[in-house]
Coordinates of C-alpha atoms in Angstrom, one line a residue:
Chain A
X26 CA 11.9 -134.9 18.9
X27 CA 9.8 -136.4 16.0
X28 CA 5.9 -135.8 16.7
X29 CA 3.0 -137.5 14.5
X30 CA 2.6 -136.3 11.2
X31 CA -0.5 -135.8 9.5
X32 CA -1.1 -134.9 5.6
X33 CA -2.8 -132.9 4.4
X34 CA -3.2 -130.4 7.1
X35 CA -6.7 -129.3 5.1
X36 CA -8.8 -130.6 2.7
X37 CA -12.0 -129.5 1.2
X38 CA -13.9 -132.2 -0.5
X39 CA -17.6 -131.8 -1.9
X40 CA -21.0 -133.9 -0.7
X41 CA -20.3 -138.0 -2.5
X42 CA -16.7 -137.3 -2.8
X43 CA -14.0 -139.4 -1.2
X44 CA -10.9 -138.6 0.9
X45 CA -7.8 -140.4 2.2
X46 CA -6.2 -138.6 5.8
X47 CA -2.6 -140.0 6.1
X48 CA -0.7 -140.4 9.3
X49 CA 2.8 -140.9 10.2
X50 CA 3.7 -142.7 13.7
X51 CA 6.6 -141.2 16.0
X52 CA 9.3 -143.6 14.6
X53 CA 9.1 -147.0 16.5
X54 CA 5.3 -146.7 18.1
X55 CA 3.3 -149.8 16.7
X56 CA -0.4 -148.6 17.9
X57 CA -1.9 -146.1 15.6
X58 CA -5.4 -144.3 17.1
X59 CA -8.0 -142.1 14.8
X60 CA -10.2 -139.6 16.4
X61 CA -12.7 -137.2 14.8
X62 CA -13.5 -134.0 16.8
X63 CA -17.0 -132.4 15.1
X64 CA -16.9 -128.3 15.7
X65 CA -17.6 -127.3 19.3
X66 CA -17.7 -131.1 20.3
X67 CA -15.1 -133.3 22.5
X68 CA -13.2 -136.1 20.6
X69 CA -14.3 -139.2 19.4
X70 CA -12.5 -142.6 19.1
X71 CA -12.7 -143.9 15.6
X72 CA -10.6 -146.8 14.8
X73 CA -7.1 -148.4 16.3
X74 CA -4.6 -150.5 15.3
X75 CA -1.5 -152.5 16.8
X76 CA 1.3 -154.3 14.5
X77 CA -1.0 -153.7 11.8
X78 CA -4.1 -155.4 13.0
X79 CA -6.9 -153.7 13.9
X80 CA -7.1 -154.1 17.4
X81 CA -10.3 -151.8 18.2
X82 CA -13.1 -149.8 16.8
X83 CA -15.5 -146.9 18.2
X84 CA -18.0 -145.0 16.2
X85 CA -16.6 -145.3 12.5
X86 CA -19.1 -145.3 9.8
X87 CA -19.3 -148.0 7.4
X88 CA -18.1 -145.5 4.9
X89 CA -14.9 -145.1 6.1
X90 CA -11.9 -147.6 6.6
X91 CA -8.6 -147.7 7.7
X92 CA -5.4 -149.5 8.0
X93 CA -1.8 -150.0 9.2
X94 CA 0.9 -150.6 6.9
X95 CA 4.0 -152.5 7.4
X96 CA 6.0 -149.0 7.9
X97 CA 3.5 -148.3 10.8
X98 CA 1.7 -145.5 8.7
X99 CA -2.0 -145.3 8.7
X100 CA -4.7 -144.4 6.1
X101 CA -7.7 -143.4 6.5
X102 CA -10.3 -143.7 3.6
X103 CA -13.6 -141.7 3.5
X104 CA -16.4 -142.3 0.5
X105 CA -19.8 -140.6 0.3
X106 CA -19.1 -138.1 2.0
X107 CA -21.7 -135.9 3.9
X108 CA -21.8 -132.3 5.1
X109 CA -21.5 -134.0 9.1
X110 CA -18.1 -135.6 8.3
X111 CA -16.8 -131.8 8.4
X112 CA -14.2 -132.2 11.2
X113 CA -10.9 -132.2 12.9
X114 CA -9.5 -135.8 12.6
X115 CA -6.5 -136.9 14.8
X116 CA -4.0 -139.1 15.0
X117 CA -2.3 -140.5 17.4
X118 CA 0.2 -142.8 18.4
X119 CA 1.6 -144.6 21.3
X120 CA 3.8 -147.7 21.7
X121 CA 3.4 -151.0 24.1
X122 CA 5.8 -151.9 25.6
X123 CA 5.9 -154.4 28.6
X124 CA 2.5 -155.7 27.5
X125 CA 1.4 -152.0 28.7
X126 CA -0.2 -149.3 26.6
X127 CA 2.1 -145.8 27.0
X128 CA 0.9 -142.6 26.7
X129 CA -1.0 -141.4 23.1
X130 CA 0.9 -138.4 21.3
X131 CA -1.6 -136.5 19.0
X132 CA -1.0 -135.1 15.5
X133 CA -1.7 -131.8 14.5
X134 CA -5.2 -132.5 13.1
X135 CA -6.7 -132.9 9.5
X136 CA -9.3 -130.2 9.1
X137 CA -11.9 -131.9 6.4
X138 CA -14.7 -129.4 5.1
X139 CA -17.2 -130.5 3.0
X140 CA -19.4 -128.9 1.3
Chain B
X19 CA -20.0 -143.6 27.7
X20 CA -17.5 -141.1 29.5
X21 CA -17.7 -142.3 32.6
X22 CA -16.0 -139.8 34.5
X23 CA -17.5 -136.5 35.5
X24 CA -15.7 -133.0 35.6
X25 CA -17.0 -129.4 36.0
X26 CA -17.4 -127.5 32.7
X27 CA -15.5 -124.7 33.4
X28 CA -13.2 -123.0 36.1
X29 CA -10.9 -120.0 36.6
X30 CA -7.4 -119.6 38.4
X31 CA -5.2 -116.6 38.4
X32 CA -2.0 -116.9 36.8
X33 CA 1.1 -118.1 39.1
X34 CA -1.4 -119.8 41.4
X35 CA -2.1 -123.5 41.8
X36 CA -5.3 -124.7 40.5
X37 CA -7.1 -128.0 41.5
X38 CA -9.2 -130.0 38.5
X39 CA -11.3 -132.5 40.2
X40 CA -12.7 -135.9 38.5
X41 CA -15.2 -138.1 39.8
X42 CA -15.1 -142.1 38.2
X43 CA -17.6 -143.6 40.9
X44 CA -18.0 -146.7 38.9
X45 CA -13.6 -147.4 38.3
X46 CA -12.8 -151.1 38.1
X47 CA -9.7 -152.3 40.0
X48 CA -7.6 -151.8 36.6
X49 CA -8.7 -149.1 35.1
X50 CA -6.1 -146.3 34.9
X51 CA -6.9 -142.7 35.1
X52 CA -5.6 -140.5 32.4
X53 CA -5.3 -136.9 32.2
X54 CA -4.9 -135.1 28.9
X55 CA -5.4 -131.7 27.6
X56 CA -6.5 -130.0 24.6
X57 CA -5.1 -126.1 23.6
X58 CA -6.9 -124.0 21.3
X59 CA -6.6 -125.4 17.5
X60 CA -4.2 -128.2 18.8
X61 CA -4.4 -131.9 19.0
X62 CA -4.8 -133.3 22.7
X63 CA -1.8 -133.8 24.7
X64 CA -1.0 -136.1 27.4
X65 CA -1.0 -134.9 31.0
X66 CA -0.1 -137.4 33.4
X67 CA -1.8 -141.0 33.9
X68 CA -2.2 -143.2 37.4
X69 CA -3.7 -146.2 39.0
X70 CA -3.6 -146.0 43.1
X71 CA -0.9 -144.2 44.1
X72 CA -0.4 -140.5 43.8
X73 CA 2.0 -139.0 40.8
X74 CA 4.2 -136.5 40.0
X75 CA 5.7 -134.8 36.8
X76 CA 7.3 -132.1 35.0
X77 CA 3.9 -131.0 33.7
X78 CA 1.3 -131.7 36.8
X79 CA 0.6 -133.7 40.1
X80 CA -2.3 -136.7 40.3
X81 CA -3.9 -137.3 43.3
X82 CA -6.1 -140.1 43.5
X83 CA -8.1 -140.8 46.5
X84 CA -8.1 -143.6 48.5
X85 CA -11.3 -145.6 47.0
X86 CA -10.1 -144.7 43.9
X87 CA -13.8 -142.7 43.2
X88 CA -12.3 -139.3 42.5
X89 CA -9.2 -137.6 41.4
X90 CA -8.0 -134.5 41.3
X91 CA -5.3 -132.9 38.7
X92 CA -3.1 -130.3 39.9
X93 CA -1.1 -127.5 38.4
X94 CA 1.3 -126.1 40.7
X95 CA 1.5 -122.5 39.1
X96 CA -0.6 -121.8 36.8
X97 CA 0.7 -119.8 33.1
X98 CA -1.5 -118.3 30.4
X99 CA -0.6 -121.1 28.4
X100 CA -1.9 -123.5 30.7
X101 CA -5.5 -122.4 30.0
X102 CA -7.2 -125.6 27.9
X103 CA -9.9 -128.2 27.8
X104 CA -8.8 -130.8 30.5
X105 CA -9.9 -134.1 30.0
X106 CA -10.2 -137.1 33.0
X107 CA -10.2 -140.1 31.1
X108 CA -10.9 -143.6 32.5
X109 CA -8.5 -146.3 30.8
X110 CA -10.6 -149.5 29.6
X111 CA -8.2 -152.0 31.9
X112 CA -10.1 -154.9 30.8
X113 CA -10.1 -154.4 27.0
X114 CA -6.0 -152.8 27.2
X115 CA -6.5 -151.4 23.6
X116 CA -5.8 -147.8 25.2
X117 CA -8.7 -146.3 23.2
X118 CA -9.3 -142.9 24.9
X119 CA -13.2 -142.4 25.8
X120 CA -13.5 -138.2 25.9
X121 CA -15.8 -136.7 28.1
X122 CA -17.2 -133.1 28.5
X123 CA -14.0 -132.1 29.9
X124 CA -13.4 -128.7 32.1
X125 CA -12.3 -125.4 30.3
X126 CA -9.7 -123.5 32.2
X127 CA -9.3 -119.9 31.8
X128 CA -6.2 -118.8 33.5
X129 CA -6.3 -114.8 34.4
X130 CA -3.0 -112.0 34.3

C-alpha cells in the first residue's frame, strides 16, 4: 500500500539559509498534518490543512509557511534559519470521511541539520 | 498542553501481555482517545483510537473505563519489535481538526 512520501529524506542547510520539506499524501487523503520532533523531545504539531485550506495551526514560527496544493501535496517553507530548527519533521496524512477525522499515517521524516 | 498523563518508562518480557495505562482526568464528552506509537528512527504510527466503549484490533486492545478518566492500552503478547515510545493522546472533539497534542509518552522495553 502507498505510505506518505517525504523528500528529501536529509537536508543540511547553514544558519539564514532557507529550506522547502515536500510531502506527498497517501493517494485520496485531503488533510495534510506537519510535525517537528527536536532531538530527544516528543512531537510537535506545526501546521494542518484540509482541501487545501488551512484548517489549524500549533507552534509554527513566523518564519515558516506552508500549503496544500490542488494535488493534495504539501510544502513546507523554512527562511532564516537557526541552529534550533535542527529536527525531524513529519508528515502525515489522514482523510475525513463521514464528517469524521480517520486515523493519521506518518511519513518517514525529514531530518534538517543546520549548522 | 498534553493533557494526558502516562508513566515514562516500563518493561515486559517478550510473549507476555503488557498493560500501558493513561490517565485524561479532565476528557470532555467528545474527546476521543488515541493511541499511537513511535519506533526508533521512525515516524509515529497509529495504534488504535476510542470514545466509550472498549476496542479491539489486529495490533492492540483499548480499554477505557467507565468515567472515561483513564485508559489502559494493551498488547496481548508482547515481540521485540513492539518496544517503542507509546503515546495517549486526547483528540480535540470540539475543534475536530485531528491535530495530535504529544505528550511525554511511556518507553517500552520488551526483554528476550
Amino acid at each position: 500500500a502507498a505510505g506518505v512520501i517525504q523528500s528529501p529524506r536529509h537536508l543540511i542547510k547553514e544558519k539564514r539559509e532557507t529550506a522547502t520539506l515536500k510531502c506527498y499524501p497517501i493517494p485520496r487523503h485531503d488533510t495534510v498534518y506537519w510535525y517537528q520532533q527536536g532531538p530527544g523531545q516528543d512531537p510537535q504539531f506545526l501546521i494542518s490543512f484540509y482541501e487545501k485550506m488551512q484548517s489549524d495551526k500549533g507552534s509554527i514560527p513566523d518564519r515558516f509557511s506552508a500549503q496544500q496544493f490542488s494535488d493534495y501535496h504539501s510544502e513546507l517553507n523554512m527562511s532564516s534559519l537557526e541552529l534550533g530548527d535542527s529536527a525531524l519533521y513529519f508528515c502525515a496524512s489522514s482523510l475525513r470521511l463521514g464528517g469524521r477525522l480517520h486515523e493519521q499515517y506518518f511519513g518517514p521524516g525529514t531530518r534538517l541539520t543546520v549548522t | 498542553d498534553a493533557k494526558t498523563t502516562q508513566p515514562n518508562s516500563m518493561e515486559s518480557n517478550e510473549e507476555e501481555p503488557v498493560h500501558l495505562p493513561c490517565n485524561h482526568s479532565t476528557i470532555s464528552g467528545t474527546d476521543y482517545i488515541h493511541w499511537y506509537r513511535q519506533l526508533p528512527s521512525q515516524g509515529p504510527e497509529y495504534v488504535i483510537h476510542g470514545l466509550t466503549s472498549n476496542v479491539n484490533n489486529r495490533m492492540a486492545s483499548l480499554a477505557i473505563a467507565e468515567d472515561r478518566k483513564s485508559s489502559t492500552l494493551i498488547l496481548h503478547r508482547a515481540t521485540l519489535r513492539d518496544a517503542a515510545v507509546y503515546y495517549c493522546i486526547r483528540g480535540d472533539g470540539s475543534s475536530n481538526t485531528g491535530k495530535l497534542i504529544f505528550g511525554q509518552g511511556t518507553t517500552l522495553q520488551v526483554k528476550p
